[in-house]
Amino acid sequence: MRKWHIKLSEWIVIVSFSAVVLITFVQIIFRYVINHSLPWADELARYCFVWLVYSGILISLNRGEHASVSILTERLTGVPKKVILTLADVFVILLFVCITIGGIKFVLLSVGQYTSGLRIPKLLVYLALPLCGFTVIIESFIRIYDVLFVEKGDGN
């Protein structure tokens, strides 16, 4: 049950990706076959893409599939490897603290504002930043705990 936030992010990615593909396909059909553009389609696809990207960040971090330079960690074992992995996660935490704070500011500034095409609250779009940031910070602390206290044989 510890990874419920990962499962939620996976569902958000699935739904968002499906929506982006479907909306884009419908928009293409309407634009080039029916000769009528849907004014809300691009905006909705863009907002779904924002949620897709920010939810995908958490999933890739959890799976260890995020961009990294692993030449050093592949050559190290034991305590030095644990130190490098921990430092990497500390830097991730610092970065996402900044992203979370910035996201909270965007959410607070957007209260009472609505998107131009869909007329939905802008804070629904901007909530992706602080929610992603918060969950990545939590996941990074879990990774640090696992590296330091959960033995996996070679310090992975």
Tab-separated table of N, CA and C in Angstrom:
chain	number	residue	atom	x	y	z
A	1	MET	N	0.829	-1.211	0.000
A	1	MET	CA	0.000	0.000	0.000
A	1	MET	C	0.863	1.260	0.000
A	2	ARG	N	2.169	1.074	0.220
A	2	ARG	CA	3.080	2.202	0.285
A	2	ARG	C	3.154	2.969	-1.034
A	3	LYS	N	2.873	2.327	-2.141
A	3	LYS	CA	3.052	2.933	-3.462
A	3	LYS	C	1.724	3.334	-4.116
A	4	TRP	N	0.731	3.710	-3.331
A	4	TRP	CA	-0.556	4.088	-3.898
A	4	TRP	C	-0.424	5.299	-4.817
A	5	HIS	N	0.497	6.203	-4.488
A	5	HIS	CA	0.673	7.400	-5.310
A	5	HIS	C	1.244	7.058	-6.687
A	6	ILE	N	1.994	5.964	-6.772
A	6	ILE	CA	2.519	5.520	-8.066
A	6	ILE	C	1.368	4.980	-8.914
A	7	LYS	N	0.516	4.160	-8.305
A	7	LYS	CA	-0.641	3.619	-9.034
A	7	LYS	C	-1.551	4.751	-9.525
A	8	LEU	N	-1.786	5.740	-8.680
A	8	LEU	CA	-2.608	6.883	-9.084
A	8	LEU	C	-1.958	7.616	-10.255
A	9	SER	N	-0.657	7.824	-10.187
A	9	SER	CA	0.052	8.492	-11.283
A	9	SER	C	-0.019	7.684	-12.568
A	10	GLU	N	0.076	6.364	-12.451
A	10	GLU	CA	-0.029	5.520	-13.641
A	10	GLU	C	-1.398	5.676	-14.297
A	11	TRP	N	-2.452	5.747	-13.496
A	11	TRP	CA	-3.790	5.929	-14.048
A	11	TRP	C	-3.946	7.312	-14.673
A	12	ILE	N	-3.369	8.322	-14.036
A	12	ILE	CA	-3.423	9.670	-14.610
A	12	ILE	C	-2.713	9.694	-15.956
A	13	VAL	N	-1.564	9.014	-16.052
A	13	VAL	CA	-0.827	8.954	-17.318
A	13	VAL	C	-1.650	8.234	-18.382
A	14	ILE	N	-2.250	7.114	-18.018
A	14	ILE	CA	-3.056	6.353	-18.981
A	14	ILE	C	-4.230	7.187	-19.488
A	15	VAL	N	-4.965	7.793	-18.567
A	15	VAL	CA	-6.131	8.595	-18.949
A	15	VAL	C	-5.698	9.826	-19.751
A	16	SER	N	-4.650	10.509	-19.286
A	16	SER	CA	-4.186	11.714	-19.980
A	16	SER	C	-3.676	11.398	-21.379
A	17	PHE	N	-2.884	10.337	-21.502
A	17	PHE	CA	-2.350	9.973	-22.817
A	17	PHE	C	-3.477	9.587	-23.770
A	18	SER	N	-4.418	8.799	-23.259
A	18	SER	CA	-5.563	8.405	-24.088
A	18	SER	C	-6.357	9.627	-24.531
A	19	ALA	N	-6.549	10.564	-23.612
A	19	ALA	CA	-7.292	11.784	-23.944
A	19	ALA	C	-6.551	12.612	-24.988
A	20	VAL	N	-5.234	12.754	-24.833
A	20	VAL	CA	-4.454	13.527	-25.807
A	20	VAL	C	-4.568	12.910	-27.192
A	21	VAL	N	-4.413	11.587	-27.278
A	21	VAL	CA	-4.496	10.907	-28.574
A	21	VAL	C	-5.895	11.056	-29.167
A	22	LEU	N	-6.921	10.800	-28.374
A	22	LEU	CA	-8.300	10.877	-28.866
A	22	LEU	C	-8.674	12.297	-29.288
A	23	ILE	N	-8.356	13.266	-28.452
A	23	ILE	CA	-8.696	14.661	-28.754
A	23	ILE	C	-7.965	15.133	-30.009
A	24	THR	N	-6.692	14.782	-30.112
A	24	THR	CA	-5.917	15.179	-31.292
A	24	THR	C	-6.467	14.523	-32.550
A	25	PHE	N	-6.823	13.253	-32.456
A	25	PHE	CA	-7.399	12.549	-33.603
A	25	PHE	C	-8.717	13.193	-34.032
A	26	VAL	N	-9.584	13.457	-33.071
A	26	VAL	CA	-10.877	14.084	-33.379
A	26	VAL	C	-10.660	15.470	-33.985
A	27	GLN	N	-9.715	16.216	-33.437
A	27	GLN	CA	-9.429	17.553	-33.962
A	27	GLN	C	-8.942	17.481	-35.408
A	28	ILE	N	-8.097	16.508	-35.726
A	28	ILE	CA	-7.612	16.337	-37.103
A	28	ILE	C	-8.766	15.993	-38.036
A	29	ILE	N	-9.616	15.072	-37.604
A	29	ILE	CA	-10.776	14.691	-38.424
A	29	ILE	C	-11.668	15.905	-38.673
A	30	PHE	N	-11.966	16.645	-37.614
A	30	PHE	CA	-12.829	17.813	-37.764
A	30	PHE	C	-12.185	18.875	-38.649
A	31	ARG	N	-10.891	19.094	-38.467
A	31	ARG	CA	-10.228	20.166	-39.201
A	31	ARG	C	-10.079	19.849	-40.687
A	32	TYR	N	-9.695	18.621	-41.016
A	32	TYR	CA	-9.359	18.315	-42.408
A	32	TYR	C	-10.450	17.566	-43.172
A	33	VAL	N	-11.351	16.911	-42.488
A	33	VAL	CA	-12.422	16.191	-43.175
A	33	VAL	C	-13.708	17.014	-43.178
A	34	ILE	N	-14.069	17.537	-42.021
A	34	ILE	CA	-15.322	18.287	-41.895
A	34	ILE	C	-15.109	19.785	-42.155
A	35	ASN	N	-13.856	20.230	-42.164
A	35	ASN	CA	-13.514	21.642	-42.370
A	35	ASN	C	-14.030	22.541	-41.250
A	36	HIS	N	-14.033	22.025	-40.052
A	36	HIS	CA	-14.476	22.799	-38.895
A	36	HIS	C	-13.548	22.474	-37.725
A	37	SER	N	-12.951	23.483	-37.148
A	37	SER	CA	-12.030	23.283	-36.035
A	37	SER	C	-12.773	23.375	-34.703
A	38	LEU	N	-12.404	22.513	-33.779
A	38	LEU	CA	-12.984	22.560	-32.436
A	38	LEU	C	-12.138	23.511	-31.590
A	39	PRO	N	-12.698	24.611	-31.129
A	39	PRO	CA	-11.888	25.617	-30.429
A	39	PRO	C	-11.327	25.142	-29.087
A	40	TRP	N	-11.940	24.198	-28.461
A	40	TRP	CA	-11.524	23.742	-27.141
A	40	TRP	C	-10.544	22.577	-27.194
A	41	ALA	N	-10.398	21.921	-28.329
A	41	ALA	CA	-9.637	20.672	-28.406
A	41	ALA	C	-8.151	20.864	-28.112
A	42	ASP	N	-7.540	21.875	-28.715
A	42	ASP	CA	-6.112	22.103	-28.487
A	42	ASP	C	-5.830	22.420	-27.020
A	43	GLU	N	-6.693	23.221	-26.431
A	43	GLU	CA	-6.509	23.605	-25.036
A	43	GLU	C	-6.628	22.390	-24.114
A	44	LEU	N	-7.630	21.564	-24.333
A	44	LEU	CA	-7.809	20.376	-23.496
A	44	LEU	C	-6.650	19.398	-23.675
A	45	ALA	N	-6.206	19.205	-24.901
A	45	ALA	CA	-5.069	18.309	-25.148
A	45	ALA	C	-3.818	18.833	-24.447
A	46	ARG	N	-3.603	20.129	-24.478
A	46	ARG	CA	-2.443	20.737	-23.820
A	46	ARG	C	-2.503	20.527	-22.309
A	47	TYR	N	-3.674	20.700	-21.702
A	47	TYR	CA	-3.804	20.519	-20.259
A	47	TYR	C	-3.641	19.053	-19.864
A	48	CYS	N	-4.171	18.155	-20.670
A	48	CYS	CA	-3.965	16.721	-20.413
A	48	CYS	C	-2.487	16.368	-20.518
A	49	PHE	N	-1.799	16.992	-21.471
A	49	PHE	CA	-0.371	16.736	-21.645
A	49	PHE	C	0.426	17.207	-20.430
A	50	VAL	N	0.035	18.335	-19.844
A	50	VAL	CA	0.701	18.827	-18.629
A	50	VAL	C	0.595	17.784	-17.519
A	51	TRP	N	-0.607	17.260	-17.292
A	51	TRP	CA	-0.795	16.245	-16.256
A	51	TRP	C	-0.051	14.957	-16.604
A	52	LEU	N	-0.020	14.615	-17.878
A	52	LEU	CA	0.707	13.436	-18.343
A	52	LEU	C	2.189	13.550	-18.006
A	53	VAL	N	2.790	14.678	-18.322
A	53	VAL	CA	4.222	14.870	-18.088
A	53	VAL	C	4.545	14.857	-16.600
A	54	TYR	N	3.807	15.616	-15.815
A	54	TYR	CA	4.128	15.703	-14.392
A	54	TYR	C	3.847	14.401	-13.650
A	55	SER	N	2.860	13.653	-14.069
A	55	SER	CA	2.627	12.338	-13.457
A	55	SER	C	3.693	11.348	-13.904
A	56	GLY	N	4.140	11.470	-15.141
A	56	GLY	CA	5.189	10.597	-15.658
A	56	GLY	C	6.517	10.784	-14.949
A	57	ILE	N	6.781	11.987	-14.461
A	57	ILE	CA	8.015	12.246	-13.717
A	57	ILE	C	8.092	11.337	-12.497
A	58	LEU	N	7.006	11.249	-11.750
A	58	LEU	CA	6.992	10.410	-10.551
A	58	LEU	C	7.196	8.942	-10.905
A	59	ILE	N	6.547	8.490	-11.959
A	59	ILE	CA	6.667	7.087	-12.366
A	59	ILE	C	8.095	6.769	-12.777
A	60	SER	N	8.706	7.640	-13.574
A	60	SER	CA	10.075	7.367	-14.019
A	60	SER	C	11.059	7.415	-12.857
A	61	LEU	N	10.839	8.300	-11.896
A	61	LEU	CA	11.702	8.340	-10.712
A	61	LEU	C	11.563	7.053	-9.914
A	62	ASN	N	10.338	6.608	-9.729
A	62	ASN	CA	10.089	5.390	-8.965
A	62	ASN	C	10.733	4.166	-9.604
A	63	ARG	N	10.706	4.100	-10.922
A	63	ARG	CA	11.265	2.947	-11.635
A	63	ARG	C	12.762	3.092	-11.909
A	64	GLY	N	13.327	4.238	-11.571
A	64	GLY	CA	14.736	4.471	-11.852
A	64	GLY	C	15.012	4.692	-13.326
A	65	GLU	N	14.021	5.156	-14.065
A	65	GLU	CA	14.148	5.345	-15.510
A	65	GLU	C	14.370	6.805	-15.895
A	66	HIS	N	14.564	7.671	-14.910
A	66	HIS	CA	14.807	9.072	-15.209
A	66	HIS	C	16.223	9.249	-15.757
A	67	ALA	N	16.446	10.365	-16.419
A	67	ALA	CA	17.754	10.632	-17.004
A	67	ALA	C	18.802	10.744	-15.902
A	68	SER	N	19.884	10.016	-16.067
A	68	SER	CA	20.963	10.086	-15.085
A	68	SER	C	22.264	9.643	-15.737
A	69	VAL	N	23.358	10.065	-15.136
A	69	VAL	CA	24.679	9.628	-15.569
A	69	VAL	C	25.114	8.555	-14.583
A	70	SER	N	25.098	7.326	-15.036
A	70	SER	CA	25.320	6.204	-14.120
A	70	SER	C	26.740	5.657	-14.159
A	71	ILE	N	27.650	6.316	-14.851
A	71	ILE	CA	29.014	5.796	-14.963
A	71	ILE	C	29.670	5.664	-13.585
A	72	LEU	N	29.382	6.594	-12.691
A	72	LEU	CA	29.981	6.554	-11.359
A	72	LEU	C	29.334	5.484	-10.486
A	73	THR	N	28.006	5.428	-10.479
A	73	THR	CA	27.336	4.463	-9.606
A	73	THR	C	27.536	3.029	-10.072
A	74	GLU	N	27.799	2.831	-11.365
A	74	GLU	CA	28.057	1.470	-11.858
A	74	GLU	C	29.403	0.940	-11.384
A	75	ARG	N	30.333	1.839	-11.114
A	75	ARG	CA	31.684	1.424	-10.702
A	75	ARG	C	31.852	1.362	-9.189
A	76	LEU	N	30.908	1.931	-8.463
A	76	LEU	CA	31.021	1.959	-7.005
A	76	LEU	C	30.163	0.877	-6.369
A	77	THR	N	30.540	0.497	-5.165
A	77	THR	CA	29.747	-0.429	-4.358
A	77	THR	C	29.770	0.048	-2.913
A	78	GLY	N	28.909	-0.525	-2.113
A	78	GLY	CA	28.912	-0.259	-0.680
A	78	GLY	C	28.594	1.179	-0.327
A	79	VAL	N	29.317	1.690	0.684
A	79	VAL	CA	29.058	3.023	1.228
A	79	VAL	C	29.250	4.137	0.190
A	80	PRO	N	30.326	4.128	-0.611
A	80	PRO	CA	30.458	5.210	-1.607
A	80	PRO	C	29.266	5.279	-2.571
A	81	LYS	N	28.765	4.128	-2.985
A	81	LYS	CA	27.604	4.106	-3.878
A	81	LYS	C	26.374	4.658	-3.169
A	82	LYS	N	26.199	4.293	-1.902
A	82	LYS	CA	25.065	4.802	-1.133
A	82	LYS	C	25.138	6.315	-0.983
A	83	VAL	N	26.344	6.837	-0.774
A	83	VAL	CA	26.521	8.286	-0.629
A	83	VAL	C	26.132	9.007	-1.921
A	84	ILE	N	26.607	8.504	-3.060
A	84	ILE	CA	26.295	9.130	-4.352
A	84	ILE	C	24.796	9.072	-4.637
A	85	LEU	N	24.179	7.907	-4.414
A	85	LEU	CA	22.738	7.768	-4.655
A	85	LEU	C	21.933	8.689	-3.740
A	86	THR	N	22.363	8.807	-2.486
A	86	THR	CA	21.680	9.681	-1.533
A	86	THR	C	21.824	11.143	-1.937
A	87	LEU	N	23.039	11.544	-2.334
A	87	LEU	CA	23.252	12.925	-2.779
A	87	LEU	C	22.399	13.255	-4.003
A	88	ALA	N	22.292	12.316	-4.917
A	88	ALA	CA	21.457	12.531	-6.105
A	88	ALA	C	20.010	12.785	-5.700
A	89	ASP	N	19.509	11.989	-4.759
A	89	ASP	CA	18.124	12.184	-4.312
A	89	ASP	C	17.956	13.476	-3.519
A	90	VAL	N	18.985	13.893	-2.791
A	90	VAL	CA	18.922	15.176	-2.081
A	90	VAL	C	18.797	16.319	-3.091
A	91	PHE	N	19.553	16.247	-4.180
A	91	PHE	CA	19.439	17.272	-5.223
A	91	PHE	C	18.056	17.257	-5.873
A	92	VAL	N	17.500	16.071	-6.069
A	92	VAL	CA	16.138	15.966	-6.612
A	92	VAL	C	15.152	16.635	-5.654
A	93	ILE	N	15.318	16.382	-4.362
A	93	ILE	CA	14.436	16.998	-3.360
A	93	ILE	C	14.539	18.519	-3.421
A	94	LEU	N	15.768	19.044	-3.482
A	94	LEU	CA	15.946	20.499	-3.539
A	94	LEU	C	15.291	21.096	-4.790
A	95	LEU	N	15.469	20.444	-5.925
A	95	LEU	CA	14.851	20.917	-7.164
A	95	LEU	C	13.330	20.923	-7.046
A	96	PHE	N	12.773	19.842	-6.510
A	96	PHE	CA	11.315	19.749	-6.462
A	96	PHE	C	10.705	20.555	-5.324
A	97	VAL	N	11.489	20.940	-4.334
A	97	VAL	CA	10.999	21.918	-3.359
A	97	VAL	C	10.763	23.242	-4.082
A	98	CYS	N	11.709	23.625	-4.946
A	98	CYS	CA	11.542	24.860	-5.732
A	98	CYS	C	10.342	24.759	-6.667
A	99	ILE	N	10.196	23.625	-7.341
A	99	ILE	CA	9.060	23.435	-8.250
A	99	ILE	C	7.741	23.470	-7.480
A	100	THR	N	7.715	22.851	-6.307
A	100	THR	CA	6.499	22.834	-5.489
A	100	THR	C	6.134	24.236	-5.018
A	101	ILE	N	7.120	24.984	-4.555
A	101	ILE	CA	6.859	26.355	-4.098
A	101	ILE	C	6.361	27.212	-5.258
A	102	GLY	N	7.020	27.105	-6.404
A	102	GLY	CA	6.569	27.846	-7.586
A	102	GLY	C	5.174	27.428	-8.013
A	103	GLY	N	4.893	26.132	-7.939
A	103	GLY	CA	3.569	25.629	-8.295
A	103	GLY	C	2.489	26.141	-7.366
A	104	ILE	N	2.800	26.201	-6.077
A	104	ILE	CA	1.838	26.739	-5.108
A	104	ILE	C	1.548	28.204	-5.419
A	105	LYS	N	2.605	28.952	-5.776
A	105	LYS	CA	2.401	30.363	-6.141
A	105	LYS	C	1.501	30.488	-7.369
A	106	PHE	N	1.735	29.639	-8.380
A	106	PHE	CA	0.884	29.658	-9.572
A	106	PHE	C	-0.563	29.336	-9.211
A	107	VAL	N	-0.757	28.337	-8.358
A	107	VAL	CA	-2.118	27.960	-7.961
A	107	VAL	C	-2.802	29.123	-7.249
A	108	LEU	N	-2.091	29.751	-6.312
A	108	LEU	CA	-2.685	30.865	-5.570
A	108	LEU	C	-2.991	32.054	-6.476
A	109	LEU	N	-2.111	32.316	-7.448
A	109	LEU	CA	-2.359	33.417	-8.385
A	109	LEU	C	-3.522	33.130	-9.329
A	110	SER	N	-3.784	31.848	-9.566
A	110	SER	CA	-4.812	31.490	-10.545
A	110	SER	C	-6.201	31.317	-9.941
A	111	VAL	N	-6.319	31.461	-8.637
A	111	VAL	CA	-7.633	31.333	-8.002
A	111	VAL	C	-8.573	32.396	-8.579
A	112	GLY	N	-9.721	31.951	-9.044
A	112	GLY	CA	-10.697	32.861	-9.628
A	112	GLY	C	-10.510	33.095	-11.117
A	113	GLN	N	-9.450	32.534	-11.698
A	113	GLN	CA	-9.225	32.679	-13.136
A	113	GLN	C	-9.689	31.418	-13.854
A	114	TYR	N	-10.146	31.611	-15.078
A	114	TYR	CA	-10.644	30.494	-15.872
A	114	TYR	C	-9.921	30.458	-17.211
A	115	THR	N	-9.808	29.256	-17.770
A	115	THR	CA	-9.157	29.117	-19.068
A	115	THR	C	-10.023	29.760	-20.146
A	116	SER	N	-9.380	30.186	-21.219
A	116	SER	CA	-10.101	30.944	-22.246
A	116	SER	C	-11.084	30.092	-23.045
A	117	GLY	N	-10.708	28.873	-23.392
A	117	GLY	CA	-11.574	28.058	-24.240
A	117	GLY	C	-12.563	27.201	-23.481
A	118	LEU	N	-12.082	26.514	-22.475
A	118	LEU	CA	-12.924	25.559	-21.747
A	118	LEU	C	-13.670	26.177	-20.572
A	119	ARG	N	-13.190	27.329	-20.112
A	119	ARG	CA	-13.786	28.003	-18.956
A	119	ARG	C	-13.746	27.135	-17.705
A	120	ILE	N	-12.653	26.399	-17.532
A	120	ILE	CA	-12.439	25.641	-16.296
A	120	ILE	C	-11.442	26.416	-15.442
A	121	PRO	N	-11.462	26.218	-14.125
A	121	PRO	CA	-10.518	26.943	-13.271
A	121	PRO	C	-9.063	26.625	-13.643
A	122	LYS	N	-8.254	27.675	-13.778
A	122	LYS	CA	-6.846	27.487	-14.124
A	122	LYS	C	-6.098	26.708	-13.054
A	123	LEU	N	-6.566	26.795	-11.826
A	123	LEU	CA	-5.855	26.086	-10.768
A	123	LEU	C	-5.876	24.577	-10.980
A	124	LEU	N	-6.852	24.055	-11.726
A	124	LEU	CA	-6.863	22.622	-12.040
A	124	LEU	C	-5.666	22.239	-12.902
A	125	VAL	N	-5.232	23.156	-13.739
A	125	VAL	CA	-4.053	22.910	-14.568
A	125	VAL	C	-2.793	23.068	-13.729
A	126	TYR	N	-2.718	24.155	-12.979
A	126	TYR	CA	-1.515	24.456	-12.206
A	126	TYR	C	-1.317	23.540	-11.003
A	127	LEU	N	-2.361	22.852	-10.559
A	127	LEU	CA	-2.220	21.912	-9.444
A	127	LEU	C	-1.242	20.785	-9.755
A	128	ALA	N	-1.004	20.519	-11.027
A	128	ALA	CA	-0.073	19.457	-11.406
A	128	ALA	C	1.321	19.716	-10.844
A	129	LEU	N	1.749	20.969	-10.811
A	129	LEU	CA	3.098	21.281	-10.336
A	129	LEU	C	3.290	20.963	-8.857
A	130	PRO	N	2.486	21.542	-7.943
A	130	PRO	CA	2.735	21.228	-6.532
A	130	PRO	C	2.433	19.775	-6.171
A	131	LEU	N	1.433	19.169	-6.803
A	131	LEU	CA	1.144	17.763	-6.497
A	131	LEU	C	2.281	16.862	-6.954
A	132	CYS	N	2.768	17.101	-8.161
A	132	CYS	CA	3.912	16.335	-8.651
A	132	CYS	C	5.120	16.579	-7.758
A	133	GLY	N	5.388	17.837	-7.464
A	133	GLY	CA	6.541	18.165	-6.627
A	133	GLY	C	6.478	17.489	-5.276
A	134	PHE	N	5.326	17.553	-4.638
A	134	PHE	CA	5.168	16.947	-3.317
A	134	PHE	C	5.380	15.437	-3.370
A	135	THR	N	4.779	14.779	-4.360
A	135	THR	CA	4.916	13.318	-4.436
A	135	THR	C	6.333	12.900	-4.819
A	136	VAL	N	7.012	13.690	-5.650
A	136	VAL	CA	8.406	13.371	-5.980
A	136	VAL	C	9.291	13.540	-4.745
A	137	ILE	N	9.022	14.552	-3.947
A	137	ILE	CA	9.783	14.739	-2.702
A	137	ILE	C	9.580	13.540	-1.782
A	138	ILE	N	8.341	13.110	-1.606
A	138	ILE	CA	8.053	11.936	-0.770
A	138	ILE	C	8.758	10.708	-1.325
A	139	GLU	N	8.656	10.491	-2.630
A	139	GLU	CA	9.301	9.332	-3.263
A	139	GLU	C	10.817	9.390	-3.098
A	140	SER	N	11.396	10.575	-3.166
A	140	SER	CA	12.845	10.713	-2.992
A	140	SER	C	13.261	10.376	-1.566
A	141	PHE	N	12.462	10.790	-0.582
A	141	PHE	CA	12.759	10.402	0.801
A	141	PHE	C	12.663	8.882	0.976
A	142	ILE	N	11.686	8.268	0.328
A	142	ILE	CA	11.559	6.803	0.375
A	142	ILE	C	12.785	6.157	-0.248
A	143	ARG	N	13.248	6.699	-1.378
A	143	ARG	CA	14.445	6.162	-2.041
A	143	ARG	C	15.674	6.302	-1.146
A	144	ILE	N	15.809	7.445	-0.472
A	144	ILE	CA	16.939	7.637	0.441
A	144	ILE	C	16.878	6.621	1.570
A	145	TYR	N	15.699	6.439	2.149
A	145	TYR	CA	15.543	5.443	3.213
A	145	TYR	C	15.935	4.058	2.713
A	146	ASP	N	15.444	3.692	1.528
A	146	ASP	CA	15.760	2.372	0.970
A	146	ASP	C	17.257	2.202	0.739
A	147	VAL	N	17.914	3.228	0.211
A	147	VAL	CA	19.360	3.142	-0.050
A	147	VAL	C	20.133	2.991	1.256
A	148	LEU	N	19.740	3.733	2.282
A	148	LEU	CA	20.513	3.742	3.523
A	148	LEU	C	20.178	2.598	4.472
A	149	PHE	N	18.924	2.156	4.486
A	149	PHE	CA	18.519	1.213	5.524
A	149	PHE	C	17.989	-0.125	5.034
A	150	VAL	N	17.652	-0.240	3.763
A	150	VAL	CA	17.144	-1.509	3.243
A	150	VAL	C	18.267	-2.164	2.462
A	151	GLU	N	18.759	-3.269	2.978
A	151	GLU	CA	19.874	-3.973	2.341
A	151	GLU	C	19.395	-4.699	1.098
A	152	LYS	N	20.112	-4.479	-0.011
A	152	LYS	CA	19.813	-5.186	-1.253
A	152	LYS	C	21.061	-5.886	-1.777
A	153	GLY	N	21.980	-6.164	-0.919
A	153	GLY	CA	23.167	-6.915	-1.310
A	153	GLY	C	24.348	-6.042	-1.669
A	154	ASP	N	24.258	-5.233	-2.749
A	154	ASP	CA	25.410	-4.470	-3.212
A	154	ASP	C	25.245	-2.962	-3.056
A	155	GLY	N	24.262	-2.534	-2.292
A	155	GLY	CA	24.074	-1.108	-2.053
A	155	GLY	C	23.242	-0.411	-3.109
A	156	ASN	N	22.470	-1.150	-3.885
A	156	ASN	CA	21.602	-0.530	-4.902
A	156	ASN	C	20.489	0.236	-4.260
